[in-house]
Amino acid sequence: MDPQPSRRSTADPSRRRFLPSWWIVIPALVGVAALGLWALLQDPAQELRYGVFKKKLAARAVRSVKVGPTELRGELAAADPKGRPVKFRVSRVGMETDPELAKLLDQNVPEGAYEAASGPSAAETILLPAALMGGVLGVLLYALKRSGGMGSALAFSKSRHRVYQKDERRLSFEDVAGNPEAVGELREVVEFLRTPEKFHAIGGRIPKGVLLVGPPGTGKTLLAKAVAGEAGVPFFSLSGSDFVEMFVGVGAARVRSLFAQAEAKAPCLVFIDELDALGKARGSGGPGNHDERDQTLNQLLVQMDGFDANRGIIVIAATNRPETLDAALVRPGRFDRQVVIDRPDLVGREDILKVHARRVSLDDGINLRQIAAMTSGFVGADLANLVNEAALLAARKGKPRVSHAEFEEGVERVIAGPEKRQRVIRADERLRIAYHEAGHALVARSLPGTDPVHKVSILGRGNGALGYTMYRPEDDRFLHTRAWLENTVCSLLGGTIAEEIVLGDVSDGCSSDLQRATQIARRMVAEFGMSPALGRVSYQNEGRSPFLPGGGSGDYAWSEQTAREIDLEVRRVLEQAQAATRQILNDRRAALEEITRVLTERDTIDATELQDVLDRHPYEKA
Ligand code: ADP
Ligand code: MG
Ligand code: ZN
């Protein structure tokens, strides 16, 4: 079959209606066609097959080459009959796909005549015309809508997803490194897609939807493709923003059309990238098309409820902003399974480097662990980019293999790269974050009854937090004792106080810790009657539903005098907790230092490693 991802679509019949105003449509279409033609003429490069290109290279018939990540462009040595230079383009190859390429280029192109593409890429040369065409279309549609025509009901309601057929190059879990936990969770999905009957027989419930959550570039799309590849099922891929249109009803029709086709192809995988573009909490959108988005989202919810999971359709969605999603999406029966994909730690980065380094020839002496250590904060996409940069640099220097020096130079390039995200954190800030998180973890582990620490990391999670300490409660807790609440306040304060003790100063990275600690303290005093000074009184207004946003906290009824007392009591609770926390951290300074050291070296520390450190530095309470 067609090895390309084919675009398929069917208009939704229920929405096809009569179209008036041809007199607007036809001139506009002619205009668009003319623009398209112009765009084509703008790019006269001739497409060469890779084999032909290599022959020309060997025959030294190539004057210059630009190497992009996925394509080559350049000029041939010989001019055309009119004396103009002949440009060419080779698609779908890059330094990564053929390690030999570097050597060939080096031997056969004059020095300095090839480089990494930095000029306009193929995408850019058609961007301007495409934007123009988009503009024309937009105006056209607007005119249609104004004139009462049913613009939205045209072919725009068809789903624009891409279907990847079975015979396309399959990705497998081998291609995804550094995230064994996420891969483990998705193996079950693969099993199910392969043999849905087996699961029927057992009667097990399969998740309908799996939500992949993690910062950009951590391999969410890659992982979804790997699931489809491993299961060998068709893969419907679509981005959340594809659904969002300016006309009400179009997105919803696209959702229907997508699911109709998925059902026809079951077992299959539907992948919705950037779910947040579509699944924002309803009514939360700014001005503009929230009606449209709400309808689309509602349609998605309806469809997800509607299909029978046992038919073998699984919806995987990806987002890097889970907090903006509508709560209805993560309810059971929809995206009820979440797989968190974190930035890779030291070992993870080494594994990812290994995957990508398979495609280039490396110097024998190279130590990928060392390179992983230089790239704290890099995500998978950055690492893939790094390997490519290093290979290009080696090629430019005429080296047959990539050595350490190129990787070091590559790291700088990636850091300075065009998307200058917060990638590598300054060394002093990193140390501060490490002390902060170590402080949280150590205090939590030093106090009885707090939730066990599952993992500590100094890699940001993309939600603004610079690091995190993950607790794993043993059971759901319905009751919290006073000791538990107090100890939790202490561990919340542990981060800042560790900074203060060791670095002599605090930072502003702790506001949410402080906020939560204060909230707990206030509720202890004003709601739970846990303050001796105020006694067992609840200063909570009655008649408020605990299910309302904000929970049962909020409006209190009290005199001004009492308000002052409450404030004083809250402060007392917090001060007491601070003193206790400071004591613990001072007593266990050695453990604090060691946890911090592990964190700065490896970015993360898990429960067992943490236990090891604590065993080495036992705590004798004075
Ligand atoms: P996301 O969808 O999370 O933004 P992508 O899946 O698009 O990230 O990742 C972009 C590229 O980065 C991938 O095609 C792959 O080359 C590389 N990459 C990202 N994560 C990994 C990983 N865990 N293992 C190997 N390669 C990765
Ligand atoms: Mg993606
Ligand atoms: Zn903190």
XYZ file of C-alpha atoms in Angstrom, residues 17-314:
298
model
C -26.038 21.196 3.005
C -26.880 23.422 0.145
C -24.210 25.917 -0.813
C -25.205 29.324 -2.191
C -23.085 32.210 -3.387
C -20.948 30.505 -5.973
C -20.025 33.918 -7.190
C -17.858 34.326 -4.095
C -16.450 30.845 -4.122
C -15.245 30.619 -7.684
C -13.137 33.782 -7.946
C -11.633 33.012 -4.566
C -10.747 29.482 -5.611
C -9.104 30.787 -8.755
C -7.099 33.172 -6.613
C -6.002 30.397 -4.299
C -4.968 28.202 -7.213
C -2.903 31.032 -8.684
C -1.183 31.551 -5.356
C -0.467 27.853 -5.069
C 1.098 27.815 -8.504
C 3.201 30.796 -7.589
C 4.341 29.020 -4.439
C 5.410 26.028 -6.476
C 7.394 28.187 -8.873
C 9.144 29.804 -5.930
C 10.886 26.557 -5.205
C 12.515 25.351 -8.381
C 14.765 22.845 -6.646
C 14.770 19.535 -8.406
C 14.090 16.477 -6.297
C 16.857 13.887 -6.424
C 16.681 10.359 -5.188
C 19.230 9.621 -2.522
C 21.015 7.033 -4.628
C 21.322 9.440 -7.548
C 22.587 12.107 -5.213
C 25.282 9.821 -3.874
C 26.417 8.962 -7.383
C 26.629 12.652 -8.220
C 28.593 13.202 -5.050
C 31.033 10.476 -5.909
C 31.400 11.994 -9.386
C 32.099 15.359 -7.763
C 29.175 16.847 -9.596
C 27.907 18.691 -6.535
C 28.958 22.235 -5.826
C 27.441 22.835 -2.407
C 25.188 21.093 0.072
C 23.187 22.193 3.040
C 22.344 19.485 5.515
C 19.095 19.856 7.362
C 17.743 17.501 9.971
C 15.582 15.716 7.432
C 16.620 16.878 4.006
C 19.566 17.978 1.922
C 19.604 20.960 -0.415
C 22.265 22.335 -2.643
C 23.537 23.173 -6.077
C 24.998 20.985 -8.760
C 28.358 21.857 -10.252
C 27.012 22.029 -13.794
C 24.682 24.865 -14.771
C 21.584 24.358 -16.911
C 21.591 25.230 -20.666
C 20.727 28.838 -19.884
C 23.668 29.115 -17.536
C 21.576 29.247 -14.370
C 22.662 27.160 -11.368
C 20.738 23.923 -10.875
C 19.320 23.520 -7.409
C 18.362 20.181 -5.967
C 16.746 18.723 -2.945
C 16.909 15.273 -1.366
C 14.084 14.549 1.018
C 14.007 12.404 4.075
C 17.687 11.973 4.677
C 19.929 13.632 7.148
C 23.078 12.986 9.028
C 21.218 10.642 11.304
C 19.869 8.327 8.677
C 23.181 7.559 7.037
C 26.413 7.704 8.965
C 28.379 7.296 5.748
C 27.036 10.563 4.460
C 29.419 12.661 6.489
C 32.418 10.925 4.981
C 31.085 11.176 1.449
C 30.338 14.841 1.808
C 33.707 15.466 3.246
C 35.544 13.817 0.416
C 33.542 15.169 -2.444
C 32.387 18.670 -1.696
C 34.864 21.543 -1.668
C 35.744 22.654 1.795
C 33.336 25.099 3.353
C 30.642 24.362 0.812
C 28.390 22.377 3.015
C 26.847 23.236 6.279
C 23.880 22.685 8.468
C 20.872 24.286 6.886
C 20.124 27.540 8.562
C 18.544 29.399 5.705
C 14.957 28.964 4.724
C 13.887 25.351 4.925
C 11.286 23.750 2.725
C 8.698 24.565 5.324
C 9.662 28.194 5.372
C 9.661 28.696 1.634
C 6.046 27.630 1.493
C 5.077 29.304 4.733
C 4.452 32.724 3.275
C 2.319 31.510 0.378
C 0.547 29.172 2.746
C -0.221 32.023 5.095
C -1.550 34.031 2.181
C -3.718 31.191 1.060
C -4.934 30.713 4.589
C -5.836 34.368 4.727
C -7.803 34.183 1.509
C -9.619 31.110 2.700
C -10.402 32.759 5.989
C -11.904 35.779 4.281
C -13.830 33.517 1.977
C -15.282 31.528 4.811
C -16.119 34.614 6.747
C -17.938 36.013 3.734
C -19.804 32.759 3.354
C -20.919 32.769 6.902
C -22.042 36.366 6.746
C -23.961 35.788 3.579
C -25.863 33.091 5.348
C -24.160 30.298 3.488
C -23.355 27.227 5.460
C -19.614 27.562 5.194
C -19.036 25.400 8.177
C -20.967 22.595 6.634
C -18.662 22.243 3.673
C -15.933 19.729 3.543
C -14.410 21.360 6.583
C -16.243 19.018 8.818
C -14.192 16.100 7.652
C -11.554 14.907 9.977
C -8.056 15.904 9.014
C -6.267 13.143 10.814
C -3.532 11.113 9.284
C -3.778 7.374 9.178
C -0.613 5.422 9.464
C -1.025 2.050 7.905
C 0.544 -1.109 9.073
C 3.290 -1.215 6.508
C 4.832 2.073 7.396
C 8.129 1.947 9.233
C 7.173 0.846 12.643
C 8.526 2.332 15.771
C 8.914 0.046 18.709
C 9.582 0.393 22.382
C 13.248 -0.041 21.492
C 13.137 3.482 20.129
C 11.929 4.917 23.397
C 14.528 5.077 26.108
C 14.829 6.536 29.533
C 11.275 5.907 30.572
C 10.866 2.301 31.605
C 7.907 3.051 33.848
C 5.873 4.671 31.097
C 6.768 1.911 28.657
C 5.751 -0.659 31.229
C 2.335 0.938 31.597
C 1.778 1.005 27.877
C 2.743 -2.618 27.337
C -0.640 -3.628 28.634
C -2.306 -1.444 26.042
C -0.272 -3.153 23.350
C -1.242 -6.568 24.635
C -4.857 -5.605 24.464
C -4.670 -4.214 20.955
C -2.920 -7.354 19.787
C -5.320 -9.808 21.291
C -8.512 -8.140 22.376
C -10.231 -11.561 22.533
C -7.972 -12.671 25.337
C -9.075 -9.739 27.426
C -12.744 -10.346 26.657
C -12.460 -13.850 27.920
C -11.089 -12.697 31.236
C -13.593 -9.887 31.403
C -10.935 -7.377 32.350
C -11.648 -3.735 31.922
C -9.350 -1.974 29.551
C -8.803 1.711 29.809
C -10.476 3.543 26.970
C -8.157 6.440 27.176
C -4.589 6.900 28.282
C -3.295 10.379 28.926
C 0.413 10.981 28.495
C 1.521 13.916 30.573
C 4.922 15.524 30.432
C 6.966 18.507 29.303
C 7.459 19.087 25.561
C 10.051 16.911 23.867
C 9.983 14.092 26.372
C 8.757 11.628 23.763
C 4.992 11.513 24.191
C 4.290 11.426 20.477
C 7.096 8.957 20.037
C 5.648 6.694 22.693
C 2.192 6.732 21.123
C 3.666 5.812 17.764
C 5.651 3.049 19.413
C 2.454 1.617 20.880
C 0.858 1.531 17.443
C 4.022 0.049 15.982
C 4.281 -2.637 18.621
C 0.645 -3.564 18.310
C 0.705 -3.437 14.519
C -2.600 -1.614 14.302
C -3.621 1.463 12.302
C -2.769 4.716 13.954
C -5.051 7.731 13.646
C -3.059 10.761 14.555
C -4.485 14.171 15.069
C -3.604 17.272 16.996
C -6.072 18.891 19.362
C -5.706 22.173 17.553
C -6.949 20.543 14.345
C -10.368 20.379 15.909
C -10.569 23.977 16.842
C -12.090 26.006 14.094
C -13.766 29.291 13.897
C -17.118 27.846 13.038
C -19.325 26.312 15.604
C -19.989 22.679 14.910
C -17.059 21.921 12.661
C -14.838 20.510 15.378
C -17.651 18.368 16.689
C -18.286 16.974 13.221
C -14.611 16.187 12.902
C -14.661 14.272 16.138
C -17.649 12.233 14.922
C -15.976 11.539 11.624
C -12.752 10.486 13.322
C -14.470 8.001 15.571
C -16.622 6.653 12.761
C -13.478 5.797 10.838
C -11.684 4.436 13.836
C -14.575 2.065 14.467
C -14.369 0.827 10.937
C -10.710 -0.016 11.434
C -10.747 -1.469 14.926
C -8.555 -2.617 16.523
C -6.748 0.640 16.174
C -5.221 3.489 18.052
C -6.476 7.062 18.037
C -3.855 9.564 19.085
C -4.831 13.112 20.002
C -1.764 15.248 20.435
C -1.970 18.489 22.398
C -5.238 17.586 23.990
C -5.163 20.817 25.963
C -5.968 22.805 22.809
C -9.294 21.051 22.742
C -9.908 19.883 26.253
C -9.571 23.097 28.209
C -12.056 23.339 30.993
C -15.340 24.363 29.473
C -16.240 27.958 29.803
C -12.645 28.855 30.636
C -11.697 30.082 27.200
C -11.026 33.714 26.609
C -13.223 35.713 24.348
C -13.952 34.181 20.998
C -14.773 30.687 20.071
C -15.410 28.943 23.315
C -18.780 27.807 22.113
C -17.050 25.941 19.368
C -14.514 24.413 21.671
C -17.110 23.430 24.204
C -19.155 21.680 21.552
C -16.113 19.878 20.275
C -15.140 18.776 23.729
C -18.670 17.634 24.478
C -18.660 15.625 21.291
C -15.382 14.002 22.283
C -16.854 13.067 25.649
C -19.935 11.627 23.973
C -17.853 9.607 21.543
C -15.578 8.305 24.246
C -18.548 7.176 26.264
C -20.186 5.764 23.179
C -17.691 3.304 21.867
C -17.306 -0.066 23.358
C -13.748 -0.442 24.596
C -13.877 -4.141 23.948
C -13.966 -3.445 20.233
C -10.320 -2.558 20.413
C -10.164 1.182 20.042
C -7.873 2.920 22.433
